[in-house]
CSV table of N, CA, C and O and ligand atoms in Angstrom, one decimal:
chain,number,residue,atom,x,y,z
A,61,MET,N,79.0,161.1,186.6
A,61,MET,CA,78.3,162.6,186.4
A,61,MET,C,78.2,163.0,185.0
A,61,MET,O,79.5,162.6,184.4
A,62,ALA,N,77.5,163.5,184.0
A,62,ALA,CA,77.3,163.7,182.6
A,62,ALA,C,78.5,165.1,182.6
A,62,ALA,O,78.3,165.7,183.6
A,63,HIS,N,79.4,165.1,181.6
A,63,HIS,CA,80.1,166.2,181.3
A,63,HIS,C,78.7,167.1,180.5
A,63,HIS,O,78.3,167.0,179.7
A,64,THR,N,79.5,168.7,181.0
A,64,THR,CA,78.6,169.6,180.1
A,64,THR,C,79.5,169.8,178.7
A,64,THR,O,80.7,169.3,178.8
A,65,GLU,N,78.8,170.5,177.8
A,65,GLU,CA,79.6,170.5,176.6
A,65,GLU,C,80.9,171.2,176.8
A,65,GLU,O,82.1,170.9,176.1
A,66,SER,N,80.8,172.5,177.8
A,66,SER,CA,81.9,173.0,178.0
A,66,SER,C,83.1,172.3,178.6
A,66,SER,O,84.2,172.5,178.0
A,67,THR,N,82.8,171.1,179.4
A,67,THR,CA,83.8,170.6,179.9
A,67,THR,C,84.4,169.6,179.4
A,67,THR,O,85.6,169.4,179.3
A,68,ALA,N,83.5,169.2,178.4
A,68,ALA,CA,84.0,168.0,177.2
A,68,ALA,C,84.8,168.6,176.1
A,68,ALA,O,86.2,168.3,175.8
A,69,LEU,N,84.8,170.0,175.9
A,69,LEU,CA,85.8,170.7,175.0
A,69,LEU,C,86.8,171.1,175.5
A,69,LEU,O,88.0,170.8,175.0
A,70,ALA,N,87.0,170.9,176.8
A,70,ALA,CA,88.2,171.4,177.9
A,70,ALA,C,88.7,170.4,178.1
A,70,ALA,O,90.3,170.1,177.7
A,71,ASP,N,88.3,169.0,177.6
A,71,ASP,CA,89.1,167.8,178.0
A,71,ASP,C,89.4,167.5,176.8
A,71,ASP,O,90.7,166.9,176.6
A,72,VAL,N,89.0,167.6,175.5
A,72,VAL,CA,89.3,167.5,174.2
A,72,VAL,C,90.4,168.1,174.2
A,72,VAL,O,91.7,168.0,173.8
A,73,SER,N,90.3,169.6,174.6
A,73,SER,CA,91.8,170.3,174.3
A,73,SER,C,92.8,169.9,175.1
A,73,SER,O,94.2,169.9,174.6
A,74,ALA,N,92.8,169.7,176.4
A,74,ALA,CA,94.0,168.9,177.4
A,74,ALA,C,94.3,167.8,176.8
A,74,ALA,O,95.5,167.4,176.9
A,75,LEU,N,93.5,167.0,176.1
A,75,LEU,CA,93.9,165.9,175.6
A,75,LEU,C,94.7,165.9,174.3
A,75,LEU,O,95.9,165.6,173.9
A,76,ARG,N,94.5,166.9,173.5
A,76,ARG,CA,95.4,167.3,172.4
A,76,ARG,C,96.7,167.9,172.9
A,76,ARG,O,97.5,167.7,172.2
A,77,ASP,N,96.5,169.1,173.9
A,77,ASP,CA,98.0,169.0,174.4
A,77,ASP,C,98.8,168.0,174.6
A,77,ASP,O,100.2,168.0,174.3
A,78,GLN,N,98.2,167.0,175.2
A,78,GLN,CA,99.0,165.7,175.8
A,78,GLN,C,99.6,165.1,174.3
A,78,GLN,O,100.7,164.6,174.3
A,79,LEU,N,98.6,165.1,173.2
A,79,LEU,CA,98.9,164.2,172.0
A,79,LEU,C,100.2,165.1,171.6
A,79,LEU,O,100.8,164.7,171.1
A,80,ASP,N,99.9,166.4,171.4
A,80,ASP,CA,101.2,167.5,170.9
A,80,ASP,C,102.5,167.2,171.6
A,80,ASP,O,103.6,166.9,171.0
A,81,LEU,N,102.3,166.7,173.0
A,81,LEU,CA,103.5,166.4,173.7
A,81,LEU,C,104.2,165.2,173.2
A,81,LEU,O,105.5,165.1,173.1
A,82,VAL,N,103.4,164.3,173.2
A,82,VAL,CA,103.8,162.9,172.7
A,82,VAL,C,104.4,162.8,171.2
A,82,VAL,O,105.4,162.5,170.7
A,83,ASP,N,103.5,163.7,170.3
A,83,ASP,CA,104.1,163.7,169.0
A,83,ASP,C,105.5,164.2,169.0
A,83,ASP,O,106.2,164.0,168.4
A,84,ALA,N,105.6,165.4,169.8
A,84,ALA,CA,107.3,165.8,169.9
A,84,ALA,C,108.5,164.8,170.2
A,84,ALA,O,109.4,164.9,169.8
A,85,GLU,N,107.7,164.2,171.4
A,85,GLU,CA,108.6,162.8,171.7
A,85,GLU,C,109.0,161.9,170.9
A,85,GLU,O,110.2,161.6,170.5
A,86,ILE,N,108.0,161.7,170.1
A,86,ILE,CA,108.3,160.7,168.9
A,86,ILE,C,109.3,161.3,168.1
A,86,ILE,O,110.0,160.6,167.6
A,87,ARG,N,109.1,162.7,167.4
A,87,ARG,CA,109.8,163.3,166.7
A,87,ARG,C,111.2,163.2,167.2
A,87,ARG,O,112.3,163.1,166.3
A,88,ALA,N,111.3,163.4,168.3
A,88,ALA,CA,112.9,163.5,169.0
A,88,ALA,C,113.2,162.1,168.7
A,88,ALA,O,114.6,162.4,168.8
A,89,LEU,N,112.5,161.4,169.3
A,89,LEU,CA,113.2,159.7,169.1
A,89,LEU,C,113.3,159.3,168.0
A,89,LEU,O,114.5,158.6,167.8
A,90,VAL,N,112.7,159.8,166.7
A,90,VAL,CA,112.9,159.4,165.5
A,90,VAL,C,114.6,160.4,165.2
A,90,VAL,O,115.3,159.6,164.6
A,91,GLU,N,114.8,161.4,165.5
A,91,GLU,CA,115.7,161.8,165.1
A,91,GLU,C,117.2,161.3,166.0
A,91,GLU,O,117.9,161.1,165.4
A,92,ARG,N,116.6,161.0,167.2
A,92,ARG,CA,117.9,160.1,167.9
A,92,ARG,C,118.2,158.7,167.2
A,92,ARG,O,119.3,158.4,167.0
A,93,ARG,N,117.3,158.1,166.4
A,93,ARG,CA,117.0,157.0,166.1
A,93,ARG,C,117.9,157.2,164.7
A,93,ARG,O,119.0,156.4,164.0
A,94,ARG,N,117.7,158.3,163.9
A,94,ARG,CA,118.3,158.4,162.7
A,94,ARG,C,119.9,158.6,162.9
A,94,ARG,O,120.5,158.2,162.2
A,95,ASP,N,119.8,159.6,164.0
A,95,ASP,CA,121.8,159.8,164.4
A,95,ASP,C,122.0,158.5,164.4
A,95,ASP,O,123.5,158.2,164.2
A,96,LEU,N,121.7,157.7,165.6
A,96,LEU,CA,122.4,156.4,165.7
A,96,LEU,C,122.3,155.5,164.7
A,96,LEU,O,123.7,154.8,164.3
A,97,SER,N,121.5,155.7,163.8
A,97,SER,CA,121.5,154.5,162.6
A,97,SER,C,122.6,155.0,161.6
A,97,SER,O,123.2,154.3,161.0
A,98,ARG,N,122.5,156.3,161.3
A,98,ARG,CA,123.6,156.7,160.3
A,98,ARG,C,125.1,156.7,160.9
A,98,ARG,O,125.8,156.1,160.1
A,99,GLU,N,125.3,156.3,162.2
A,99,GLU,CA,126.6,156.2,162.6
A,99,GLU,C,126.7,154.8,162.4
A,99,GLU,O,127.9,154.7,161.9
A,100,VAL,N,125.9,153.9,162.8
A,100,VAL,CA,126.4,152.4,162.0
A,100,VAL,C,126.4,152.3,160.7
A,100,VAL,O,127.6,151.8,160.2
A,101,GLN,N,125.7,153.3,160.0
A,101,GLN,CA,125.9,153.0,158.5
A,101,GLN,C,127.4,153.3,158.1
A,101,GLN,O,128.0,152.9,157.3
A,102,ARG,N,127.7,154.8,158.6
A,102,ARG,CA,129.0,155.1,158.4
A,102,ARG,C,130.2,154.4,158.7
A,102,ARG,O,131.2,154.2,158.1
A,103,THR,N,130.0,154.0,159.9
A,103,THR,CA,131.2,152.7,160.1
A,103,THR,C,131.5,151.6,159.6
A,103,THR,O,132.3,151.3,159.0
A,104,ARG,N,130.1,151.0,159.1
A,104,ARG,CA,130.2,149.9,158.0
A,104,ARG,C,130.9,150.2,156.7
A,104,ARG,O,131.6,149.3,156.1
A,105,MET,N,130.3,151.7,156.3
A,105,MET,CA,131.0,151.6,155.0
A,105,MET,C,132.4,152.1,155.2
A,105,MET,O,133.3,152.0,154.2
A,106,LEU,N,133.1,152.7,156.3
A,106,LEU,CA,134.3,153.2,156.4
A,106,LEU,C,135.0,151.6,156.2
A,106,LEU,O,136.1,151.7,156.0
A,107,THR,N,134.4,150.7,156.8
A,107,THR,CA,135.2,149.3,156.8
A,107,THR,C,134.9,148.6,155.5
A,107,THR,O,135.1,147.2,155.5
A,108,GLY,N,134.4,149.0,154.2
A,108,GLY,CA,134.4,148.4,152.9
A,108,GLY,C,132.6,148.0,152.9
A,108,GLY,O,132.3,147.2,152.0
A,109,GLY,N,131.9,147.9,154.2
A,109,GLY,CA,130.7,147.4,153.9
A,109,GLY,C,129.7,148.0,153.2
A,109,GLY,O,130.1,149.2,152.6
A,110,THR,N,128.5,147.6,153.1
A,110,THR,CA,127.5,148.3,152.5
A,110,THR,C,126.6,149.3,153.4
A,110,THR,O,126.4,149.0,154.5
A,111,ARG,N,125.9,150.2,152.9
A,111,ARG,CA,124.9,151.0,153.9
A,111,ARG,C,124.0,150.1,154.5
A,111,ARG,O,123.8,150.8,155.8
A,112,THR,N,123.3,149.6,153.7
A,112,THR,CA,122.2,148.8,154.2
A,112,THR,C,122.4,147.1,154.2
A,112,THR,O,123.2,146.4,153.8
A,113,ASP,N,121.6,146.6,155.7
A,113,ASP,CA,121.6,145.3,156.1
A,113,ASP,C,120.2,144.8,156.0
A,113,ASP,O,119.5,145.1,156.7
A,114,PHE,N,119.5,144.0,155.0
A,114,PHE,CA,118.5,143.9,154.8
A,114,PHE,C,118.1,142.7,155.7
A,114,PHE,O,116.9,142.6,156.3
A,115,THR,N,119.1,141.7,156.2
A,115,THR,CA,118.6,140.9,157.3
A,115,THR,C,118.4,141.5,158.4
A,115,THR,O,117.3,141.0,158.9
A,116,ARG,N,119.1,142.6,158.7
A,116,ARG,CA,118.8,143.6,160.1
A,116,ARG,C,117.5,144.1,160.1
A,116,ARG,O,116.9,144.1,160.7
A,117,GLU,N,117.2,144.5,158.8
A,117,GLU,CA,116.2,145.5,158.4
A,117,GLU,C,114.9,144.5,158.9
A,117,GLU,O,113.9,145.4,159.3
A,118,MET,N,114.9,143.3,158.4
A,118,MET,CA,113.8,142.7,158.9
A,118,MET,C,113.7,142.2,159.9
A,118,MET,O,112.6,142.2,160.6
A,119,ARG,N,114.7,142.3,160.9
A,119,ARG,CA,114.6,142.0,162.3
A,119,ARG,C,114.0,143.3,163.1
A,119,ARG,O,113.5,143.1,164.0
A,120,VAL,N,114.2,144.4,162.3
A,120,VAL,CA,113.7,146.0,163.0
A,120,VAL,C,112.3,145.8,162.8
A,120,VAL,O,111.5,146.2,163.5
A,121,ILE,N,111.9,145.4,161.4
A,121,ILE,CA,110.5,145.6,161.0
A,121,ILE,C,109.4,144.8,161.8
A,121,ILE,O,108.4,145.0,162.2
A,122,SER,N,109.8,143.4,162.2
A,122,SER,CA,109.1,142.1,162.8
A,122,SER,C,108.3,142.8,163.9
A,122,SER,O,106.9,142.7,163.9
A,123,PRO,N,108.8,143.4,164.9
A,123,PRO,CA,108.1,143.7,166.1
A,123,PRO,C,107.5,144.7,165.7
A,123,PRO,O,106.2,144.8,166.5
A,124,TYR,N,107.5,145.6,165.0
A,124,TYR,CA,106.3,146.7,164.5
A,124,TYR,C,105.2,145.9,163.7
A,124,TYR,O,104.1,146.5,164.1
A,125,THR,N,105.4,144.8,163.2
A,125,THR,CA,104.6,144.4,162.4
A,125,THR,C,103.5,143.6,163.4
A,125,THR,O,102.2,143.4,163.5
A,126,GLU,N,104.5,143.0,164.3
A,126,GLU,CA,103.5,142.3,165.5
A,126,GLU,C,103.0,143.0,166.5
A,126,GLU,O,101.6,142.8,166.5
A,127,SER,N,103.3,144.3,166.6
A,127,SER,CA,102.3,145.4,167.5
A,127,SER,C,101.4,145.8,167.0
A,127,SER,O,100.4,146.1,167.4
A,128,PHE,N,101.5,146.4,165.6
A,128,PHE,CA,100.6,147.4,165.0
A,128,PHE,C,99.9,146.8,163.8
A,128,PHE,O,99.6,147.5,162.5
A,129,GLY,N,100.5,145.4,163.2
A,129,GLY,CA,100.0,144.9,162.0
A,129,GLY,C,100.5,145.7,160.8
A,129,GLY,O,101.8,145.9,160.6
A,130,ARG,N,99.9,145.7,159.5
A,130,ARG,CA,100.1,146.1,158.3
A,130,ARG,C,100.9,147.7,158.6
A,130,ARG,O,101.7,147.9,157.8
A,131,GLN,N,100.0,148.5,159.5
A,131,GLN,CA,100.3,149.8,159.6
A,131,GLN,C,101.6,149.9,160.3
A,131,GLN,O,102.7,150.7,160.3
A,132,GLY,N,102.1,148.6,161.2
A,132,GLY,CA,103.3,148.8,162.0
A,132,GLY,C,104.4,148.4,160.8
A,132,GLY,O,105.6,149.1,160.9
A,133,THR,N,104.2,147.5,159.9
A,133,THR,CA,105.3,147.4,158.8
A,133,THR,C,105.2,148.5,158.2
A,133,THR,O,106.8,149.2,157.9
A,134,ALA,N,104.6,149.4,157.8
A,134,ALA,CA,104.9,151.0,157.3
A,134,ALA,C,105.5,151.8,157.8
A,134,ALA,O,106.3,152.6,157.4
A,135,ILE,N,105.1,151.9,159.1
A,135,ILE,CA,105.6,152.8,160.4
A,135,ILE,C,107.3,152.2,160.1
A,135,ILE,O,108.4,153.3,160.0
A,136,ALA,N,107.5,150.6,160.3
A,136,ALA,CA,108.9,150.6,160.2
A,136,ALA,C,109.9,151.2,159.0
A,136,ALA,O,110.6,151.3,159.1
A,137,MET,N,108.9,150.7,157.9
A,137,MET,CA,109.7,151.0,156.6
A,137,MET,C,110.1,152.5,156.7
A,137,MET,O,110.8,152.9,156.0
A,138,ALA,N,109.0,153.1,157.0
A,138,ALA,CA,109.1,154.9,156.7
A,138,ALA,C,110.6,155.1,157.9
A,138,ALA,O,111.0,156.1,157.4
A,139,LEU,N,110.5,154.3,158.9
A,139,LEU,CA,111.4,154.9,159.9
A,139,LEU,C,112.9,154.3,159.5
A,139,LEU,O,113.9,155.2,159.3
A,140,LEU,N,113.0,153.2,158.6
A,140,LEU,CA,114.0,153.1,157.7
A,140,LEU,C,114.6,153.9,156.9
A,140,LEU,O,115.8,154.3,156.9
A,141,GLU,N,113.5,154.5,156.3
A,141,GLU,CA,113.8,155.1,154.9
A,141,GLU,C,113.9,156.6,155.4
A,141,GLU,O,115.3,157.0,154.9
A,142,ILE,N,113.7,156.9,156.7
A,142,ILE,CA,114.2,158.5,157.2
A,142,ILE,C,115.8,158.1,157.6
A,142,ILE,O,116.4,159.1,157.7
A,143,CYS,N,116.1,157.0,158.3
A,143,CYS,CA,117.3,156.7,158.8
A,143,CYS,C,118.4,156.2,157.9
A,143,CYS,O,119.6,156.3,158.1
A,144,ARG,N,117.9,156.1,156.8
A,144,ARG,CA,119.1,156.0,155.5
A,144,ARG,C,119.5,157.0,155.7
A,144,ARG,O,119.1,158.0,155.4
A,145,GLY,N,121.0,157.2,154.9
A,145,GLY,CA,121.9,158.5,154.6
A,145,GLY,C,121.4,159.0,153.3
A,145,GLY,O,120.4,158.2,152.8
A,146,ALA,N,121.8,159.9,152.9
A,146,ALA,CA,121.0,161.0,151.5
A,146,ALA,C,121.1,159.9,150.6
A,146,ALA,O,120.5,160.0,149.5
A,147,SER,N,122.5,159.4,150.3
A,147,SER,CA,122.8,158.5,148.9
A,147,SER,C,122.8,157.2,149.4
A,147,SER,O,123.8,156.4,149.3
A,148,ALA,N,121.4,156.8,149.7
A,148,ALA,CA,121.5,155.3,150.0
A,148,ALA,C,121.1,154.5,148.8
A,148,ALA,O,120.0,153.8,148.7
A,149,SER,N,122.2,154.1,148.1
A,149,SER,CA,121.6,153.5,146.9
A,149,SER,C,122.5,152.1,146.8
A,149,SER,O,122.2,151.6,146.0
A,150,ARG,N,123.1,151.5,147.9
A,150,ARG,CA,123.5,150.6,147.8
A,150,ARG,C,123.7,149.7,149.4
A,150,ARG,O,122.8,150.3,150.2
B,396,ISJ,C1,121.6,150.8,161.3
B,396,ISJ,C2,122.1,149.9,160.7
B,396,ISJ,O1,122.1,150.3,159.2
B,396,ISJ,C3,120.8,150.2,158.4
B,396,ISJ,C4,120.0,150.7,159.1
B,396,ISJ,C5,119.0,150.2,159.7
B,396,ISJ,C6,118.1,150.8,160.6
B,396,ISJ,O2,118.0,152.3,160.8
B,396,ISJ,O3,117.6,150.2,161.6
B,396,ISJ,C7,119.3,148.9,159.8
B,396,ISJ,C8,119.7,147.9,158.8
B,396,ISJ,C9,120.6,148.6,157.8
B,396,ISJ,O4,120.0,148.8,156.8
B,396,ISJ,C10,122.4,148.5,160.9
B,396,ISJ,O5,122.8,147.5,160.2
B,396,ISJ,O6,122.3,148.3,162.2
């Protein structure tokens, strides 16, 4: 059955509501990831290590690249940057 224009607009609105919920979930997950990541970084630095571990970062990036290609790499790199502590110079 063909959608009327108003039904189609209502569908778009309902789908956008779901997208907004998914985006809120993603932001909450990013915050959770950042908290966990900073805990690892803090613990490593307390024991004399560096904040960053590039071997581990490559392992984090790889599945994003496999799932989403070049944009996946960009997502993973943005996540890593968000999750780094404020003074991430080492
Ligand atoms: C959280 C860690 O520390 C840093 C942050 C990472 C991350 O956010 O995934 C990965 C590697 C490290 O640069 C870790 O080593 O696991």
